[in-house]
Coordinates of C-alpha atoms in Angstrom, one line a residue:
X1 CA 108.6 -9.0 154.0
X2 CA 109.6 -8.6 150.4
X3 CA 110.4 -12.5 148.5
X4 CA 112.4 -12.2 145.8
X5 CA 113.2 -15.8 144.0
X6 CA 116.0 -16.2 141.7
X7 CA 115.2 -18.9 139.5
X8 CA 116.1 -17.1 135.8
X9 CA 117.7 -14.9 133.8
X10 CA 115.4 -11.7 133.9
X11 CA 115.6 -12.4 138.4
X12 CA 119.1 -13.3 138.4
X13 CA 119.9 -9.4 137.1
X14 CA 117.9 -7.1 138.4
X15 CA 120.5 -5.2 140.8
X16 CA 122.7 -4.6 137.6
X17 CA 119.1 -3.7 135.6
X18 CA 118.2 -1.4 138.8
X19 CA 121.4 0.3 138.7
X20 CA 120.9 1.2 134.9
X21 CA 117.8 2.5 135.4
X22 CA 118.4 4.8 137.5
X23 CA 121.6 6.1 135.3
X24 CA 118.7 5.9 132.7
X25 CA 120.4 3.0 130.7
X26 CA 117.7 0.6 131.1
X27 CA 114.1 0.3 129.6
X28 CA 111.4 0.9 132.0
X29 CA 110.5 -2.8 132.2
X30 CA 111.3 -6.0 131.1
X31 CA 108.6 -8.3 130.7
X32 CA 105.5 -6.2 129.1
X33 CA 101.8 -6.9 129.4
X34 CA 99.8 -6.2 127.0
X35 CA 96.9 -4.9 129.7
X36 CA 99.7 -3.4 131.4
X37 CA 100.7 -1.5 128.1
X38 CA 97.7 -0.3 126.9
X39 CA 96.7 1.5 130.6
X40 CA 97.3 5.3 130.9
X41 CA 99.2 4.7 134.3
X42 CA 101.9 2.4 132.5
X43 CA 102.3 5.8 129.8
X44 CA 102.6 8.3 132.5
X45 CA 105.5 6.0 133.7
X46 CA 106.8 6.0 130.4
X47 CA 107.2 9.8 129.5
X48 CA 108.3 9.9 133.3
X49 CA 110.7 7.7 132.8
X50 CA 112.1 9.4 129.3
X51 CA 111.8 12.8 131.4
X52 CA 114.2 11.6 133.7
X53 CA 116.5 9.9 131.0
X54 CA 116.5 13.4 129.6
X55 CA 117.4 15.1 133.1
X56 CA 120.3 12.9 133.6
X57 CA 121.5 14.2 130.1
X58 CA 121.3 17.6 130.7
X59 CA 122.9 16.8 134.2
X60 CA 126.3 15.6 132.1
X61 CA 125.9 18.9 129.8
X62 CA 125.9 21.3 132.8
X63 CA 128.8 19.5 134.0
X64 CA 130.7 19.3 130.9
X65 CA 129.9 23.0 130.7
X66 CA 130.8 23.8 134.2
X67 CA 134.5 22.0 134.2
X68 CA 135.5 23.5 130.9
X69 CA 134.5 27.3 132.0
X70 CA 136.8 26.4 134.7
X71 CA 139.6 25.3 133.1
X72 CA 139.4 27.6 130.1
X73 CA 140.2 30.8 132.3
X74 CA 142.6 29.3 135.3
X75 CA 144.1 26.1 133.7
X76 CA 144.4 26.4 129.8
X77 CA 146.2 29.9 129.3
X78 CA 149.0 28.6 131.4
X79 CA 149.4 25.2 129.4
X80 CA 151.0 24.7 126.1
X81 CA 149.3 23.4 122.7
X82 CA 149.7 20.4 122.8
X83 CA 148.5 20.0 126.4
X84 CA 145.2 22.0 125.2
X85 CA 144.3 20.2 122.8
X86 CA 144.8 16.7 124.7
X87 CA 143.0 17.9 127.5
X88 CA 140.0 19.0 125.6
X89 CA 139.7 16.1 123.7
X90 CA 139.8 13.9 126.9
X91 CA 137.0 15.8 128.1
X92 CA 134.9 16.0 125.4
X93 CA 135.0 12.1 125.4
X94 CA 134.9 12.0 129.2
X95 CA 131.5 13.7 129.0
X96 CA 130.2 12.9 125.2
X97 CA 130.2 9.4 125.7
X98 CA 127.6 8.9 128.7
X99 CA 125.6 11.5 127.3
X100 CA 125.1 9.8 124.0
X101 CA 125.0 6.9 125.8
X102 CA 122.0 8.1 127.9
X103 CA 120.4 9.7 125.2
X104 CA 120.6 6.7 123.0
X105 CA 119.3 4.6 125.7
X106 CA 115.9 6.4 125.2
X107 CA 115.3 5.4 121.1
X108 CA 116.7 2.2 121.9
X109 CA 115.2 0.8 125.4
X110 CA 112.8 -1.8 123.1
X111 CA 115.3 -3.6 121.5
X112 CA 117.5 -3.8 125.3
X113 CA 114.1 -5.1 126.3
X114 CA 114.1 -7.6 123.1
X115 CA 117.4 -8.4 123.8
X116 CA 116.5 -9.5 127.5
X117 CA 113.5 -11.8 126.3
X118 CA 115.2 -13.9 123.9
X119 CA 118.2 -14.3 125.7
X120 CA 115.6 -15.2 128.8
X121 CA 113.8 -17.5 126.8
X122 CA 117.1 -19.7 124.9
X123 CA 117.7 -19.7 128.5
X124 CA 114.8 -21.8 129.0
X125 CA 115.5 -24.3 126.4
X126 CA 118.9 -25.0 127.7
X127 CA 119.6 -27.5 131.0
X128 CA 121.4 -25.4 132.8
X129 CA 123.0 -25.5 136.9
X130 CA 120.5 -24.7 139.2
X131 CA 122.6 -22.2 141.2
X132 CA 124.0 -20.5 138.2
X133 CA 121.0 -17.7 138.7
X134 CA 121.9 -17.3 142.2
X135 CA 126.0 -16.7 141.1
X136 CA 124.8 -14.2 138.3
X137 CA 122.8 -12.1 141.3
X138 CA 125.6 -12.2 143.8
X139 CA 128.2 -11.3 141.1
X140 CA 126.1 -8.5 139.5
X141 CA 126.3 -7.0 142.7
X142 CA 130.2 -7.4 143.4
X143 CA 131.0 -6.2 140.1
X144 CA 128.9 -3.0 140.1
X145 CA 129.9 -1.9 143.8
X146 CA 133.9 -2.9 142.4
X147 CA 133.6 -0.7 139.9
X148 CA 132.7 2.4 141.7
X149 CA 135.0 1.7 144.3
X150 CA 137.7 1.3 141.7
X151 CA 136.4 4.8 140.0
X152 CA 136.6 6.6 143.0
X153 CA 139.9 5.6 144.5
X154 CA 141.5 6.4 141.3
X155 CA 140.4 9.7 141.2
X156 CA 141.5 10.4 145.2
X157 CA 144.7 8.8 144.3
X158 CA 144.7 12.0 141.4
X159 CA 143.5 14.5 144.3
X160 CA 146.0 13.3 147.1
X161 CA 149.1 13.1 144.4
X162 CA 148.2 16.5 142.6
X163 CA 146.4 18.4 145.4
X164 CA 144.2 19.8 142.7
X165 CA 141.7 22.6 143.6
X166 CA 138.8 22.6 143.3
X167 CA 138.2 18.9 144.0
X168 CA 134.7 19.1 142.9
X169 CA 135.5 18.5 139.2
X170 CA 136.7 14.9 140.2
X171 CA 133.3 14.1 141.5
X172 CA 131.9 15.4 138.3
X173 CA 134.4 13.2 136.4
X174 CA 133.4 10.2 139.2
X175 CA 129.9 10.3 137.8
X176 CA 130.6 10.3 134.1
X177 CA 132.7 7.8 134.4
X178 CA 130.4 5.4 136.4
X179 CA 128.0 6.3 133.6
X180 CA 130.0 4.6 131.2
X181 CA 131.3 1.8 133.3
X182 CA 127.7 0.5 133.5
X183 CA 126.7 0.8 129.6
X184 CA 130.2 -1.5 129.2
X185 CA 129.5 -3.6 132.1
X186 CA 126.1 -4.0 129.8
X187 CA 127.8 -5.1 126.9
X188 CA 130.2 -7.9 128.8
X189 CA 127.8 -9.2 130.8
X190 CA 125.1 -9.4 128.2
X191 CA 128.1 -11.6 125.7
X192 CA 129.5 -13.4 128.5
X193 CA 126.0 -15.0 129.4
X194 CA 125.7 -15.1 125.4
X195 CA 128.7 -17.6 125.8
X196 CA 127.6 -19.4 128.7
X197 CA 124.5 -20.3 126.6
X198 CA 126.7 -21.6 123.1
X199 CA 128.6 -23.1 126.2
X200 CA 125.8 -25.1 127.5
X201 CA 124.9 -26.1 123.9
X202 CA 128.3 -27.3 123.5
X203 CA 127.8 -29.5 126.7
X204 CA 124.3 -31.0 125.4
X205 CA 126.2 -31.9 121.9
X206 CA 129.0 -33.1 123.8
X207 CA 126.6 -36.0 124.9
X208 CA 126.2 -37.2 121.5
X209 CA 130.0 -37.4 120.9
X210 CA 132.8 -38.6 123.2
X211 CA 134.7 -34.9 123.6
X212 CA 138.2 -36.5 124.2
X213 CA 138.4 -38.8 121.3
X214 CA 139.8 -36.0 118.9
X215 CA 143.3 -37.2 118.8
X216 CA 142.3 -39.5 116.0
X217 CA 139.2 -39.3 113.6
X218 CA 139.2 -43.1 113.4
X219 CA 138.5 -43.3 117.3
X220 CA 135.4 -41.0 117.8
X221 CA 132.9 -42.6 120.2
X222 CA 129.1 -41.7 119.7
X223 CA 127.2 -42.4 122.6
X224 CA 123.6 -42.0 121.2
X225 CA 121.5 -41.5 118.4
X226 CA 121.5 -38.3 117.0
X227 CA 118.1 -37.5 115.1
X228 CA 116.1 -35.0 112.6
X229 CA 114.6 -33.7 115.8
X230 CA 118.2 -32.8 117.3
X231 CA 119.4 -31.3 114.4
X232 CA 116.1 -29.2 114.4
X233 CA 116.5 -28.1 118.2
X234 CA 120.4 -27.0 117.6
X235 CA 119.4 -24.9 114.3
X236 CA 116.4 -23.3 116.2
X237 CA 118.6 -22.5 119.2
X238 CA 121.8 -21.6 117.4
X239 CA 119.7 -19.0 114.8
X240 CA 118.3 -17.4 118.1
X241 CA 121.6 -16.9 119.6
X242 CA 122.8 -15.9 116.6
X243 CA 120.2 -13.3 116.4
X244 CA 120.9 -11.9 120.0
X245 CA 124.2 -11.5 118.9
X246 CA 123.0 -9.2 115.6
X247 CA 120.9 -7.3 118.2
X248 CA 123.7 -6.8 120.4
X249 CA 125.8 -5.6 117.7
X250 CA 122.8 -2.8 116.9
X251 CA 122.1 -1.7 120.1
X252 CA 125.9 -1.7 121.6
X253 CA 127.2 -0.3 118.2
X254 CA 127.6 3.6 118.3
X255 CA 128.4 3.1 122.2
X256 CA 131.3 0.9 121.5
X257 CA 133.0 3.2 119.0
X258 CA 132.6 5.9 121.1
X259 CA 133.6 4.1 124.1
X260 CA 136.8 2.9 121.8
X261 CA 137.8 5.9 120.8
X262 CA 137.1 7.5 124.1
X263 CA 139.6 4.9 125.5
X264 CA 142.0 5.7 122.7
X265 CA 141.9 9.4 123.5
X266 CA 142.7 8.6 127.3
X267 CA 145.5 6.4 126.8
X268 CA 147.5 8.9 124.3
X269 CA 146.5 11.8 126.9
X270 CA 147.7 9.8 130.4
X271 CA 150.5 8.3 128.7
X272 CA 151.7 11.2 127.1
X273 CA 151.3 13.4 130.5
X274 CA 152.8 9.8 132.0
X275 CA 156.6 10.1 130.1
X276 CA 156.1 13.9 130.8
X277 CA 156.3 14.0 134.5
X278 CA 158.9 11.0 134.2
X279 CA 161.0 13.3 132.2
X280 CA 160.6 16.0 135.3
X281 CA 161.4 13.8 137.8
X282 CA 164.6 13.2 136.4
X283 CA 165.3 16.5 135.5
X284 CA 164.5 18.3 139.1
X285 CA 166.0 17.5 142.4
X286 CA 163.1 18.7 144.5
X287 CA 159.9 17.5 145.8
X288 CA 161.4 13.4 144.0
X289 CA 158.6 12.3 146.5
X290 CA 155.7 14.0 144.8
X291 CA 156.6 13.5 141.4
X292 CA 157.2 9.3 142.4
X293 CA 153.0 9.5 143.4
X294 CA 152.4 11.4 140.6
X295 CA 153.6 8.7 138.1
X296 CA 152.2 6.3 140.3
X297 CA 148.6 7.5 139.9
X298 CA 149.0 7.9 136.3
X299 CA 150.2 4.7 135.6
X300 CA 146.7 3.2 137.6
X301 CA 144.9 5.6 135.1
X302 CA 146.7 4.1 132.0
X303 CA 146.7 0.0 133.4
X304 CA 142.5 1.0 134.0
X305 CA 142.4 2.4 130.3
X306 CA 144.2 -0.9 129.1
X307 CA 142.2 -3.1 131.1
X308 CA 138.6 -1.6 130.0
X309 CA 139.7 -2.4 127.0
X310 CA 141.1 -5.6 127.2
X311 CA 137.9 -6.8 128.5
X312 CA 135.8 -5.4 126.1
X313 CA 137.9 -7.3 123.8
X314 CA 138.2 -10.6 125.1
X315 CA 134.8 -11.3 125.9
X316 CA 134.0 -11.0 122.0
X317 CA 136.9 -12.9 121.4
X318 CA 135.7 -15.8 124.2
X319 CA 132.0 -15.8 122.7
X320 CA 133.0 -16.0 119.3
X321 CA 135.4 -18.8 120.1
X322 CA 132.5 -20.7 122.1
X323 CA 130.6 -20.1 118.8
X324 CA 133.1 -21.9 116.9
X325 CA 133.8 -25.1 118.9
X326 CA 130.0 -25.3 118.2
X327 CA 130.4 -25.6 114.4
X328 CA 133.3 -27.8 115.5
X329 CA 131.3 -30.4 117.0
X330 CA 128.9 -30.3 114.4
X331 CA 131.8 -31.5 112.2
X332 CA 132.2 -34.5 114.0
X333 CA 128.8 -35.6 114.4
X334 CA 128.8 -36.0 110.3
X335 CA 131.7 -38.2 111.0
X336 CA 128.9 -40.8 112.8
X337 CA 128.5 -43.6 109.8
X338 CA 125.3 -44.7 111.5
X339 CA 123.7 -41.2 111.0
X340 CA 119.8 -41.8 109.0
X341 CA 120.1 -40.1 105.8
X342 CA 118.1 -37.6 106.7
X343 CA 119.9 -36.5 109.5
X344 CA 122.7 -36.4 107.5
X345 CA 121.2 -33.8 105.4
X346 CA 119.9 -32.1 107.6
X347 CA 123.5 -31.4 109.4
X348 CA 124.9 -30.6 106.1
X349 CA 122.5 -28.2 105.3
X350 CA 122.8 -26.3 108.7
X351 CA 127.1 -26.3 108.1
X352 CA 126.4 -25.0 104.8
X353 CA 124.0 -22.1 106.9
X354 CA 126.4 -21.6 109.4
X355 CA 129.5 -21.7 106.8
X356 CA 127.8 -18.7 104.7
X357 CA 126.5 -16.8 107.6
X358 CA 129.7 -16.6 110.1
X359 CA 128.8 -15.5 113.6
X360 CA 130.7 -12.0 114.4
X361 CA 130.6 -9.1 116.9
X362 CA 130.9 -6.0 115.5
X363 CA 129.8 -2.4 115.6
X364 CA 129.9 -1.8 112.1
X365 CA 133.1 -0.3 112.1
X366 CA 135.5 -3.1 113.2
X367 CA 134.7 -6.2 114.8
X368 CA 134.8 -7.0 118.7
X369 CA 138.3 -9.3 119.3
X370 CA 141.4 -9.2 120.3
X371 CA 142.7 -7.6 117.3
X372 CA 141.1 -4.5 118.5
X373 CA 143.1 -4.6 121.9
X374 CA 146.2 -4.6 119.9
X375 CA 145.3 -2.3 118.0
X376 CA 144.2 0.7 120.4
X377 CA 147.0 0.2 122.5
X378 CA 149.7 0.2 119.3
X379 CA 148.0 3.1 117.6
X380 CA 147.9 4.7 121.3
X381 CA 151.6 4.6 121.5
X382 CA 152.5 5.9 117.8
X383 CA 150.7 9.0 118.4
X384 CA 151.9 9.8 121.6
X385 CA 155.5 9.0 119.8
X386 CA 154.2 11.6 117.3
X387 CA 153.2 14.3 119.8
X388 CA 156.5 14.0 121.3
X389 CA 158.6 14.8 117.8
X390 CA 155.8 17.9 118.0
X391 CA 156.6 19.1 121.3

């Protein structure tokens, strides 16, 4: 009988880390001994294990390959330009961003491993809810097996509505497309536990100020002593988080964009084929049925675009904004008259840090918020205004 105890980070997600690995999205293990390392049986695994990574990439270009041969000679000739063009470039997203994705899984599995430790061991520093592991396990679980189950009924929704033949390039589609669900459900999960941590912080400093008193400066309530040694432990812990959040930005950055702009290209594509079939089942007095599921299904394709998105977006925005009420009560605690000098200097010092260095998720190429929900959704609808005054 197999015991598995879930009493930390690194036990509380191993079916999400299983999952990835064998999508190859995940390194080959987590925790690394170095007499583990160094044996010839731990490098077989390890060029196995890049091997397969490999396989699963060539998998996605043998696909690729496959569904476009297919559509170039009995699909595209019959379509117009404009339907060409935003076809291809859905697919070429469809089935360039898990491939990258896998491919860049296999330069950058050590710093996902990196990633994993320290967030593991700020875990350890924090008091934390003893059952909070066991929630993590059970909901690592739900959310993997809900977002296959989502993937695949959208895409029989798209095979009973169109009657499409062959089927088989759904299932192709099906796989890609869990492929890319994991890497983002990666990226969330990994900030959202990022923001449970500042969270937890927040409730530690909390006990040092009453959290309700902010009406009024004048009222604040201190309920104990804050020291050098406090203001030491909240620098240490906030520059590691901070640091997890700089790796996070490394590791997630060219997947994001990608993963943004694949999103992009599927809204403009489903929204502009969306208005289309509206447009036909106004103009035509047959099969109104048909056309009625037909806009249905696209519509779930567009609301799962938006909603990929959305979360992608808020869970930056969320940690951020966790980050923040950090720095906020930091502000308050230099309100305490009966601070030591030192402490107060201290304090100062670390708002000065914190002031110059602003915590931010960002791949680079714009920064992980809300501002880029609004922003792929508004640009999505301009261009599919524009491809209408083309057509």
């Amino acid at each position: 009988m197999i015991h598995c105890k879930i009493d930390n980070f690194i036990s509380s997600i191993m079916p999400f880390y299983c999952i990835s690995k064998a999508l190859g999205l995940a390194p080959l293990v987590i925790h690394k001994n170095e007499s583990i390392i160094n044996g010839i049986k731990f490098k077989t695994k390890v060029i196995l294990n890049i091997l397969y990574t490999f396989m699963i990439g060539s998998v996605i270009i043998c696909l690729f390959v496959s569904h476009i041969r297919y559509f170039w000679k009995q699909i595209y000739p019959y379509g117009t330009v404009n339907f060409f063009v935003a076809d291809l470039c859905s697919k070429l997203s469809l089935y360039g961003i898990p491939f990258v994705s896998v491919i860049l899984s296999v330069f950058n599995k050590e710093e996902l491993s990196i990633i994993l430790q320290k967030i593991h061991e700020v875990d350890q520093k924090l008091s934390k809810k003893s059952n909070i592991y066991i929630k993590i396990f059970i909901f690592s679980i739900l959310e993997v097996f809900l977002a296959i189950c989502c993937i695949m009924i959208l895409y029989e929704i798209i095979v009973i509505t169109w009657g499409m033949d062959p089927f088989i390039f759904f299932y192709y589609e099906t796989f890609t497309h869990v492929i890319t669900l994991i890497v983002d459900l990666q990226f969330v999960n990994i900030l959202m536990y990022v923001r449970y941590l500042f969270n937890t912080l927040n409730n530690e400093l909390y006990s040092f100020v009453d959290n309700h008193s902010n009406e009024n400066i004048n009222t604040i309530l201190f309920f104990k002593k804050f020291t050098v040694q406090n203001v030491h432990n909240l620098k240490t812990i906030y520059k590691e988080l901070q640091e997890i959040v700089e790796l996070i930005n490394s590791y997630f950055r060219w997947q994001i964009v990608l993963e943004t702009s694949g999103i992009f290209v599927h809204l403009v594509t489903t929204i502009f084929n969306w208005v289309l079939v509206i447009e036909h089942y106004f103009e035509t007095n047959e099969n109104c049925e048909v056309y009625l599921y037909r806009i249905y299904s696209l519509f779930c394709w567009i609301m799962f675009y938006v909603f990929k998105i959305f979360v992608i977006s808020i869970s930056g925005e969320l940690c951020i904004n966790q980050a923040h009420v950090t720095l906020n009560i930091i502000h308050k605690l230099l309100l305490n008259t009966n601070l030591s000098q030192e402490t107060s200097k201290c304090l100062i010092n670390f708002v000065f840090y914190t002031s110059c260095k602003r915590l931010r998720i960002k791949n680079g190429i714009f920064e992980i918020d809300m501002t880029l929900f609004h922003s792929v959704f508004a640009a999505a609808l301009i261009y599919v205004t524009i491809l209408f005054q083309i057509e």
